[in-house]
CSV table of C-alpha atoms and ligand atoms in Angstrom, one decimal:
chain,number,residue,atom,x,y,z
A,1,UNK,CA,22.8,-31.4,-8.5
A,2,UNK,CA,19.2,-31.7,-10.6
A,3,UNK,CA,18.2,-28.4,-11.9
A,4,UNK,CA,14.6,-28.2,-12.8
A,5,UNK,CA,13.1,-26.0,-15.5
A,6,UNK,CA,10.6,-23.7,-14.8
A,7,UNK,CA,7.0,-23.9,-15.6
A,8,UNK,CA,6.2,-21.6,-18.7
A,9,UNK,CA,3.0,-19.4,-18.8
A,10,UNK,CA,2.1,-17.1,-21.8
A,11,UNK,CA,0.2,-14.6,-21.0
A,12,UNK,CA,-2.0,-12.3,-23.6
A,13,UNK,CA,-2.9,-9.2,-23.0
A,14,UNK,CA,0.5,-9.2,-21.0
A,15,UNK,CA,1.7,-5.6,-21.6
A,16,UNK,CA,-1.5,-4.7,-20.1
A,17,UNK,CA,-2.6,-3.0,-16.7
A,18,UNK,CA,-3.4,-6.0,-15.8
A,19,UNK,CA,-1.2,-8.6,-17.5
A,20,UNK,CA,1.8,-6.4,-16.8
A,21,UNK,CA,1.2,-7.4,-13.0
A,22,UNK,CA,0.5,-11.0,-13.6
A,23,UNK,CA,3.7,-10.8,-15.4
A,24,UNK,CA,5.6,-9.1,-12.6
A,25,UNK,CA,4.1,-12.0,-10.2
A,26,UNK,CA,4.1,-15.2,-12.3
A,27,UNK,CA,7.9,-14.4,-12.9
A,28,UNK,CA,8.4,-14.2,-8.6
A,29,UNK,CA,7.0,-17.3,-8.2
A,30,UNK,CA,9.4,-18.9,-10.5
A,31,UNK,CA,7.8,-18.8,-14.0
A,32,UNK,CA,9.1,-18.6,-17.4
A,33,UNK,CA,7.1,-15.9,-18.8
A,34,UNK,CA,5.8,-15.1,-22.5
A,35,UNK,CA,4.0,-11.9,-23.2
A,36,UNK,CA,2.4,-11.7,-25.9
A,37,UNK,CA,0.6,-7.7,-26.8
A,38,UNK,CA,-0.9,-6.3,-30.1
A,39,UNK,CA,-0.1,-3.0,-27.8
A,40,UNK,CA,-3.5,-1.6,-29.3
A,41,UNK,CA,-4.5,-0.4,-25.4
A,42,UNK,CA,-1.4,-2.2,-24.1
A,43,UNK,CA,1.8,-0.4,-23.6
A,44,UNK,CA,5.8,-1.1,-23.5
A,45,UNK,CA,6.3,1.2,-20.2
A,46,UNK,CA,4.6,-1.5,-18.3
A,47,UNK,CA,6.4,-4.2,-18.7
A,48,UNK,CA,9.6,-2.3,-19.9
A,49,UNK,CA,11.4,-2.9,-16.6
A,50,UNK,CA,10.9,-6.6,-17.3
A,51,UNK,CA,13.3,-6.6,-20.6
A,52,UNK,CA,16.3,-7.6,-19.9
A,53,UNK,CA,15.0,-10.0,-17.4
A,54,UNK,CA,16.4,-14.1,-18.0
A,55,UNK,CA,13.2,-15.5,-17.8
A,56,UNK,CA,10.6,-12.8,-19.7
A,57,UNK,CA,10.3,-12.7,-23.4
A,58,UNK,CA,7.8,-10.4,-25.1
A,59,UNK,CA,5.8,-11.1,-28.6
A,60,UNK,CA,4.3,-8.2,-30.4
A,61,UNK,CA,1.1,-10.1,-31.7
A,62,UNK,CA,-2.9,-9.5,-32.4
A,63,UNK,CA,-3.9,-13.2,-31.0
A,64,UNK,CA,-7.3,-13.0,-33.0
A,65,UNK,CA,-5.2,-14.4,-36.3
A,66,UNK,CA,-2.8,-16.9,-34.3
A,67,UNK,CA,-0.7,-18.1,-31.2
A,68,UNK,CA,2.7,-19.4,-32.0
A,69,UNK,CA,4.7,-20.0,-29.2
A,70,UNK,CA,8.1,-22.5,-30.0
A,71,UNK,CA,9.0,-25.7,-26.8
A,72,UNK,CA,6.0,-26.6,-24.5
A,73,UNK,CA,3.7,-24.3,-22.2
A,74,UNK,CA,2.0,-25.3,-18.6
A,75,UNK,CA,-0.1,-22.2,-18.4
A,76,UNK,CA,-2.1,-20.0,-20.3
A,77,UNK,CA,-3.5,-16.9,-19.3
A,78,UNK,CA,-6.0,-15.4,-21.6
A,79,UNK,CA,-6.3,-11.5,-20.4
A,80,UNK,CA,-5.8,-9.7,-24.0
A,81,UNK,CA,-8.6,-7.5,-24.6
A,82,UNK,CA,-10.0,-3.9,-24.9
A,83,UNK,CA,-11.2,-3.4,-21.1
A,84,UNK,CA,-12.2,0.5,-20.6
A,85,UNK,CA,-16.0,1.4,-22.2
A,86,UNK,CA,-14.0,4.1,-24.2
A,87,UNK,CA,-11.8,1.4,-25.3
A,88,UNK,CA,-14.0,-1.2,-26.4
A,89,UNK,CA,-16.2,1.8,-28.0
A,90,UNK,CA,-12.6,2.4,-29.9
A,91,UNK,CA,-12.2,-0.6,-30.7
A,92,UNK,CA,-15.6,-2.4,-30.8
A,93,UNK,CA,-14.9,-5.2,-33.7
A,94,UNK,CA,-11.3,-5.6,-31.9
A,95,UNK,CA,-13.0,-6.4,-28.6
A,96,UNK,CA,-15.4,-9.1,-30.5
A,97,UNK,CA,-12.9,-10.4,-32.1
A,98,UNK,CA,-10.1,-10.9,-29.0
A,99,UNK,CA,-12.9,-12.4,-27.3
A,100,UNK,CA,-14.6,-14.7,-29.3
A,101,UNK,CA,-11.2,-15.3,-32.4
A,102,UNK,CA,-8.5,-14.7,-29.3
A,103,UNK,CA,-10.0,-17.1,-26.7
A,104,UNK,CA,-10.3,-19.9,-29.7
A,105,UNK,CA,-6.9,-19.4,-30.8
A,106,UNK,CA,-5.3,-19.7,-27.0
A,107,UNK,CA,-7.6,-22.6,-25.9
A,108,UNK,CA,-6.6,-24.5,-29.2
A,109,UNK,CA,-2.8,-23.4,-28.5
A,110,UNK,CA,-3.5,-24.7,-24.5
A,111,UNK,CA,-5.4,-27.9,-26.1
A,112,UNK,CA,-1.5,-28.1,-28.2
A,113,UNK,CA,0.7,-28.4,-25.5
A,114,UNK,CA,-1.4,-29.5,-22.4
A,115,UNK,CA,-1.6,-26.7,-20.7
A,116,UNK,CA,-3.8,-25.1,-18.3
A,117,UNK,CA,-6.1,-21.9,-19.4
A,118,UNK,CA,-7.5,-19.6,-17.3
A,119,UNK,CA,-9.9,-16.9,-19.3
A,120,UNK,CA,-10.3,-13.0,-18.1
A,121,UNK,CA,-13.5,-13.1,-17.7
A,122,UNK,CA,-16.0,-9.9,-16.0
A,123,UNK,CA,-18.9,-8.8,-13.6
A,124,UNK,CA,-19.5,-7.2,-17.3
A,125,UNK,CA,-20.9,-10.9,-17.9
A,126,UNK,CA,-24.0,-9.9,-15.4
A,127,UNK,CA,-25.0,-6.4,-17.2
A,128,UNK,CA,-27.1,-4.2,-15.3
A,129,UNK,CA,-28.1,-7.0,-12.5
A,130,UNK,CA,-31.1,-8.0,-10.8
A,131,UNK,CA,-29.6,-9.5,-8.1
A,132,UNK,CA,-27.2,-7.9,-5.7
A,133,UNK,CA,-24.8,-8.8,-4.6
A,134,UNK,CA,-23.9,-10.9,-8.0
A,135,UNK,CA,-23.2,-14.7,-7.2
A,136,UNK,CA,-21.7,-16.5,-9.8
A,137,UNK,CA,-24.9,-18.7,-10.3
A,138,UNK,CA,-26.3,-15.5,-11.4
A,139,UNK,CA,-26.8,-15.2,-15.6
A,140,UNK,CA,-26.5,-11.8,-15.8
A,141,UNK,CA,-28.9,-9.1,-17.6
A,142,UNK,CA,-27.0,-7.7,-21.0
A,143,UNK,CA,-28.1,-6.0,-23.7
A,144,UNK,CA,-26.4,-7.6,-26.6
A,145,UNK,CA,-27.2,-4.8,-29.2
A,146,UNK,CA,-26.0,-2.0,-26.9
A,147,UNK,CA,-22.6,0.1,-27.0
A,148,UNK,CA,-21.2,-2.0,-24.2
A,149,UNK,CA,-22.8,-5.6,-25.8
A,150,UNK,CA,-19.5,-5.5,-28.1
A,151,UNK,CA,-17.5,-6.5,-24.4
A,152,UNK,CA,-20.2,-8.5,-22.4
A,153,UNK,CA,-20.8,-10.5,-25.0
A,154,UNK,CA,-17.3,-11.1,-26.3
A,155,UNK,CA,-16.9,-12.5,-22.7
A,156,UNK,CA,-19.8,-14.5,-22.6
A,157,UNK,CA,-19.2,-16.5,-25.9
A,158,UNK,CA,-15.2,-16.5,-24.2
A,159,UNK,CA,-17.0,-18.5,-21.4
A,160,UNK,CA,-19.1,-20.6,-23.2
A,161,UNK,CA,-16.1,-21.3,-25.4
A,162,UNK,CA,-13.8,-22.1,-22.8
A,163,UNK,CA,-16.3,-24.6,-21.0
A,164,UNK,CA,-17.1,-26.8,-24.2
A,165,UNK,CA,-13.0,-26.6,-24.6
A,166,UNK,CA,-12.9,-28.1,-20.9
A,167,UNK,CA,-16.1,-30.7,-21.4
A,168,UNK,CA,-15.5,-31.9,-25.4
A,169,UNK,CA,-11.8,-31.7,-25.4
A,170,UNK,CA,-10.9,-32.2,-21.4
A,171,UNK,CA,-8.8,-28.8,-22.0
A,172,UNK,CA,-7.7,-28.0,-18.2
A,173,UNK,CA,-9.8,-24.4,-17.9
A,174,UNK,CA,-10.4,-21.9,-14.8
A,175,UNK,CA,-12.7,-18.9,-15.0
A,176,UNK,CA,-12.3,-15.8,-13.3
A,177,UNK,CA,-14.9,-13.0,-13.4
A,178,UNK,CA,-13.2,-9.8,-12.6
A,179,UNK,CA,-14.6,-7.1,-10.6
A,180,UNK,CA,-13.2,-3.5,-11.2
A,181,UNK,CA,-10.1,-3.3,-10.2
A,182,UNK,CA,-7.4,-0.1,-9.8
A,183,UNK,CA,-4.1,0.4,-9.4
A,184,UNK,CA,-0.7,1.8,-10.5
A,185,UNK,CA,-0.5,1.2,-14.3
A,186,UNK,CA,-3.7,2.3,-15.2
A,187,UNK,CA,-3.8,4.5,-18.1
A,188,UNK,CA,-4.3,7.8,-17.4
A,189,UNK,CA,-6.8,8.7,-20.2
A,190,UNK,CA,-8.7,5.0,-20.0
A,191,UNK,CA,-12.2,7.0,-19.2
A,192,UNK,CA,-12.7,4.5,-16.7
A,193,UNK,CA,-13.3,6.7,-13.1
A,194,UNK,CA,-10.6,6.4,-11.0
A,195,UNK,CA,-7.6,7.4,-13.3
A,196,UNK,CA,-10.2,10.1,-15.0
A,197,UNK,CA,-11.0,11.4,-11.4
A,198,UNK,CA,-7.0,11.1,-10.4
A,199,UNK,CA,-6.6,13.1,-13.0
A,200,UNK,CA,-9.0,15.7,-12.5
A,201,UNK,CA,-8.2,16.2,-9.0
A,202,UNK,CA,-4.8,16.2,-9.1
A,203,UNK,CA,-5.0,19.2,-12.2
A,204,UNK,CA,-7.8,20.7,-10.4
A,205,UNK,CA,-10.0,20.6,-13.2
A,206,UNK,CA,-14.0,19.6,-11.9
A,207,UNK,CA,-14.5,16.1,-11.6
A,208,UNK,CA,-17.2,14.6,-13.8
A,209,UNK,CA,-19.8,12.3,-12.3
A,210,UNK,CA,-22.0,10.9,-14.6
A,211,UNK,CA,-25.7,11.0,-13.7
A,212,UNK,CA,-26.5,11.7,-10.6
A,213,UNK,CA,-23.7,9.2,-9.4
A,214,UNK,CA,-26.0,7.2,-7.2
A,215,UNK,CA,-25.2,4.2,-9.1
A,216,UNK,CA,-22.6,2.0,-7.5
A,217,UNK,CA,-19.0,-0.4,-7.9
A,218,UNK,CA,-16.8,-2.0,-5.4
A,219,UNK,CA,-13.2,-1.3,-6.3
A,220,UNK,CA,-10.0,-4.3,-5.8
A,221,UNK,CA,-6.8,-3.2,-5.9
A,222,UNK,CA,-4.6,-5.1,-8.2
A,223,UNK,CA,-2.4,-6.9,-5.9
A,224,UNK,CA,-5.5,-8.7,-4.3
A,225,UNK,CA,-6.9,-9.7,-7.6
A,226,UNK,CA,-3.7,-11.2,-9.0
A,227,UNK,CA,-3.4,-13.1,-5.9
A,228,UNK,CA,-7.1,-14.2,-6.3
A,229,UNK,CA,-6.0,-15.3,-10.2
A,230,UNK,CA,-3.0,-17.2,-8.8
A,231,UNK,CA,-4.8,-19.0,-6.4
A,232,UNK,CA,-7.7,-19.9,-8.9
A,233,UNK,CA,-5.2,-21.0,-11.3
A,234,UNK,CA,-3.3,-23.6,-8.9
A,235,UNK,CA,-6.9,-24.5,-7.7
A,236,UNK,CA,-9.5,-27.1,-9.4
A,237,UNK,CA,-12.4,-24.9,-9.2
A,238,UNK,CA,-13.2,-25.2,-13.3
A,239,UNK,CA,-17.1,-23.0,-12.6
A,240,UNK,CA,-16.2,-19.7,-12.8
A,241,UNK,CA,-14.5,-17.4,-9.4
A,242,UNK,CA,-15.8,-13.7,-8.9
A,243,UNK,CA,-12.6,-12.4,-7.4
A,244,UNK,CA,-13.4,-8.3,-6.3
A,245,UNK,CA,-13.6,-6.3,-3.2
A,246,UNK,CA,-16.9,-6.6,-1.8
A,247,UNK,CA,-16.8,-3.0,-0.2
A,248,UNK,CA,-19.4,-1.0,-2.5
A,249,UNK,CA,-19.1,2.8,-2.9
A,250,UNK,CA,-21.6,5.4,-5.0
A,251,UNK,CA,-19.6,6.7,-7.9
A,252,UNK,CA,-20.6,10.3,-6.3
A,253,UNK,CA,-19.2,9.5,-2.6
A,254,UNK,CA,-15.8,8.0,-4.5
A,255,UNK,CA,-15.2,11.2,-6.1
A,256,UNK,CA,-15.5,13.1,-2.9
A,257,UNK,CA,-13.0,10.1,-1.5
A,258,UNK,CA,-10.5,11.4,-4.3
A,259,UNK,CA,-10.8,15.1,-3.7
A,260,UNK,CA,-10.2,14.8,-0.2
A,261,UNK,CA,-7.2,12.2,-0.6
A,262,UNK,CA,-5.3,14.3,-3.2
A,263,UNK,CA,-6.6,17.6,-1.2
A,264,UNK,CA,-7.7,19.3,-4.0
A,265,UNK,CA,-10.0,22.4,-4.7
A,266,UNK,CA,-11.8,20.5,-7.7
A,267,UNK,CA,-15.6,20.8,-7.8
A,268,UNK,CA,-18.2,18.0,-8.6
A,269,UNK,CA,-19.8,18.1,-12.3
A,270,UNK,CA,-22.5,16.4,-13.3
A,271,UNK,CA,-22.5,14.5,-16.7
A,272,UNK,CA,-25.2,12.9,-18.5
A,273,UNK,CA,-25.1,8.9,-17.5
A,274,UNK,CA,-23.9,6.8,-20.7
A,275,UNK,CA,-26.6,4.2,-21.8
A,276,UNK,CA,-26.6,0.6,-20.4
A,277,UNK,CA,-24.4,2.1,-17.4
A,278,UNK,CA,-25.0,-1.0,-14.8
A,279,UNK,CA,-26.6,1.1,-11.7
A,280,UNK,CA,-25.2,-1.7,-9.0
A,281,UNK,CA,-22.2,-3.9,-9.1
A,282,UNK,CA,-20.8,-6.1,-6.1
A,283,UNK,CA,-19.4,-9.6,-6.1
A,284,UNK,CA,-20.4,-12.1,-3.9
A,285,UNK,CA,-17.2,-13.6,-2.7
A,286,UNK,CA,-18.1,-16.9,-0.9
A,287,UNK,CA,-16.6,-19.3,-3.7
A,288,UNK,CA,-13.5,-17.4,-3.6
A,289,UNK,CA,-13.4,-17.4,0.0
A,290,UNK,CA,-14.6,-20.9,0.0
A,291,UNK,CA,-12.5,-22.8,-2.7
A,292,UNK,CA,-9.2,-20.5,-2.8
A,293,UNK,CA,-9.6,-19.2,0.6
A,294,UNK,CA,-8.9,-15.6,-0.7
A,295,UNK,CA,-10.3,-12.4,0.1
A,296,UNK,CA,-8.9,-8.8,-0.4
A,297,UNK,CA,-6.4,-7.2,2.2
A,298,UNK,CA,-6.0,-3.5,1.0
A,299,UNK,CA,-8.7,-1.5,1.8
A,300,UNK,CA,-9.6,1.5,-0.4
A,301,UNK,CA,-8.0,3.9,1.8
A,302,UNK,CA,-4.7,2.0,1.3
A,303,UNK,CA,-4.9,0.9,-2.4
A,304,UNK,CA,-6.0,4.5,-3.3
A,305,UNK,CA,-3.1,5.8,-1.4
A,306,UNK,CA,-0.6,3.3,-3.4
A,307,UNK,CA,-2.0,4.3,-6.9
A,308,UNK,CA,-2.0,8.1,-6.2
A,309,UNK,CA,1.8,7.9,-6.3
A,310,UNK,CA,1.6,6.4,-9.6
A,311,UNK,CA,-0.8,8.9,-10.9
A,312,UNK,CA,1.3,12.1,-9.7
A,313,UNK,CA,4.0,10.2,-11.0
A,314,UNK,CA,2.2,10.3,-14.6
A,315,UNK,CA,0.7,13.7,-14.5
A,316,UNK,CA,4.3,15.2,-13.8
A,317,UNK,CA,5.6,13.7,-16.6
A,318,UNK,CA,2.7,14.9,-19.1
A,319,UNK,CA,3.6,18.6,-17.3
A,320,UNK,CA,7.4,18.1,-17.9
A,321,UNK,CA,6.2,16.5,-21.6
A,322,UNK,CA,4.1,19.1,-22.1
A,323,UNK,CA,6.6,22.4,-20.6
A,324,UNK,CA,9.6,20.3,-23.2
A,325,UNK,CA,6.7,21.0,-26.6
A,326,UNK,CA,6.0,24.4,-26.2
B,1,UDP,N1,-17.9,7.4,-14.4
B,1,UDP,C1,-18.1,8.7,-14.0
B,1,UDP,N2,-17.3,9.7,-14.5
B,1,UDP,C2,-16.2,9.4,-15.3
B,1,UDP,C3,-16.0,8.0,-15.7
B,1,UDP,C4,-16.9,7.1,-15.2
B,1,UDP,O1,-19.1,9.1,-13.3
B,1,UDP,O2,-15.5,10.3,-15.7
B,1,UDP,C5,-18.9,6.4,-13.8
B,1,UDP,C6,-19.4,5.4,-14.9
B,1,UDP,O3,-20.6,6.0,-15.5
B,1,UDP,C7,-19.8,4.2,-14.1
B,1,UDP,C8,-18.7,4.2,-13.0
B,1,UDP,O4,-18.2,5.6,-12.9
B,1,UDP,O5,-21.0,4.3,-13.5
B,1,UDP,C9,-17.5,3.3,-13.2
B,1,UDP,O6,-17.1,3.5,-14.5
B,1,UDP,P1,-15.8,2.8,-15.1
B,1,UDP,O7,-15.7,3.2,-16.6
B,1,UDP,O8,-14.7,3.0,-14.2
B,1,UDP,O9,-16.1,1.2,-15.1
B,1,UDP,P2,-17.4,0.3,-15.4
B,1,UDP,O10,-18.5,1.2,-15.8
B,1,UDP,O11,-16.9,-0.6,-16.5
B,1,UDP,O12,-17.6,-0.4,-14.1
């Protein structure tokens, strides 16, 4: 009997909300899989049913200074990086740095072995758009010396970056521009507004709406996009894939969506918008649809319902944390 060896994928960024469920999925479809985490936004909870497992090893590493990984790679899956505006306020040079100094380092370490890249990319790469929904054809509208410029940018050098790897060096790239996504895993104290709104509901504390909360997103839930990544990553689509939920919501209307799934008394309070806040955001799908013939199956209804577990889940423990200090 032949035994074959399993592909091997490293993925950065791996202990991640989102890494940690690319690792969960590359390693049930077969996969040999490498995390690698600086842990700076990270954390060991998520992947820390994984240790143990035959085919997982994790690397405690800031890719921006190098990638060492020992024996031959067939994937690499670029996803470390600040991702929450809180966090890449936090961690503004970090977030530069990963993007630009990170992406370099893991296409030269995919140029190394062979191996096929695919970078984390963002609708942050459109800004505050003019056109809606956002196509990928689209060039976005960012303001490079705003707070959130440190992110958008880093992304869009991590593009460019990855597309002269793919045309001067014939490095094997994909491209996927990420629309916001939810699930369980999220931190709760990201700032980002569904764990902040979780959160507030769930400790009945008001939920805060910034501006008038007219402005818009469309909200995937995680197992959709990391089927979407898989897909794109088997494809040979190199242009880059929008993969997110094309059903929009006002930030105001989601918050009343929250309150009413977690039956809470909270309130509604209104907070001052933060600059540069994009006022519309909603991906275009037809590529994905097209080339990967992928679209999302949970609804919000269903994904919120799967992630409020998670969240009570969280907030008990802080209570029980919490109750154990005083
Ligand atoms: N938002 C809000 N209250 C919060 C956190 C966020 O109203 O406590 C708004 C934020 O201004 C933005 C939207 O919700 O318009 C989505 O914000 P998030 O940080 O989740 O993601 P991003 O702005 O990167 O899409």
């Amino acid at each position: 009997m032949t035994t074959s060896t399993p592909p091997r994928t490293l993925i950065t960024g791996g202990a991640g909300f989102l890494g940690s469920h690319l690792c969960d999925r590359f390693l049930a479809e077969g996969h040999e899989v490498i995390c690698m985490d600086n842990l700076i936004t990270g954390s060991p909870e998520n992947i820390g049913h994984l240790m143990g497992h035959e085919r997982f090893s994790f690397v405690k590493l800031d890719v921006t200074n190098f990638i060492y990984v020992k024996g031959n790679l067939d994937y690499v899956l670029h996803f470390a990086s600040p991702a929450s505006p809180i966090d890449y306020l936090k961690f503004p040079i970090q977030t530069l740095k990963v993007g630009a100094l990170g992406t370099h380092k893991a296409l030269g370490l995919a140029k190394e072995k062979d191996a096929r890249l695919l970078l984390a990319s963002t609708s942050e790469v459109y800004g505050d758009p003019q056109t809606h929904p956002q196509k990928e054809d689209y060039w976005g509208n960012v303001n490079p010396v705003g707070l959130r410029g440190v992110y958008d940018e880093a992304k869009r050098f991590a593009e460019a970056m990855t597309m002269a790897y793919h045309r001067y060096h014939d490095v094997e790239t994909r491209i996927v521009r990420i629309f916001n996504t939810y699930g369980p895993r999220m931190r709760l104290d990201d700032g980002r507004a569904l764990p902040t709104f979780m959160k507030q509901a769930l400790t009945d504390q008001p939920l805060t709406v910034f501006g008038d909360g007219s402005q818009t997103r469309s909200f995937c839930y995680v197992d959709d996009l990391v089927d979407g990544i898989y897909r794109l990553l088997l494809s040979d689509q190199v242009e880059p894939v929008n993969i997110g939920n094309p059903d929009e919501i006002s930030i105001l209307e989601f918050a009343k969506e929250i309150i009413e799934l977690t039956e809470s008394d909270s309130e509604i309070a209104f907070k001052p918008l933060p600059k540069d806040d994009p006022q519309v955001r909603q991906p275009d799908i037809s590529r994905a649809k097209d080339v990967l013939g992928w679209s999302p199956s949970y609804d919000r209804a269903e994904g919120l319902r799967e992630t409020l577990d998670y969240f009570e889940e969280q907030i008990a423990k802080r209570q029980t944390k919490e109750t154990a200090e005083v």
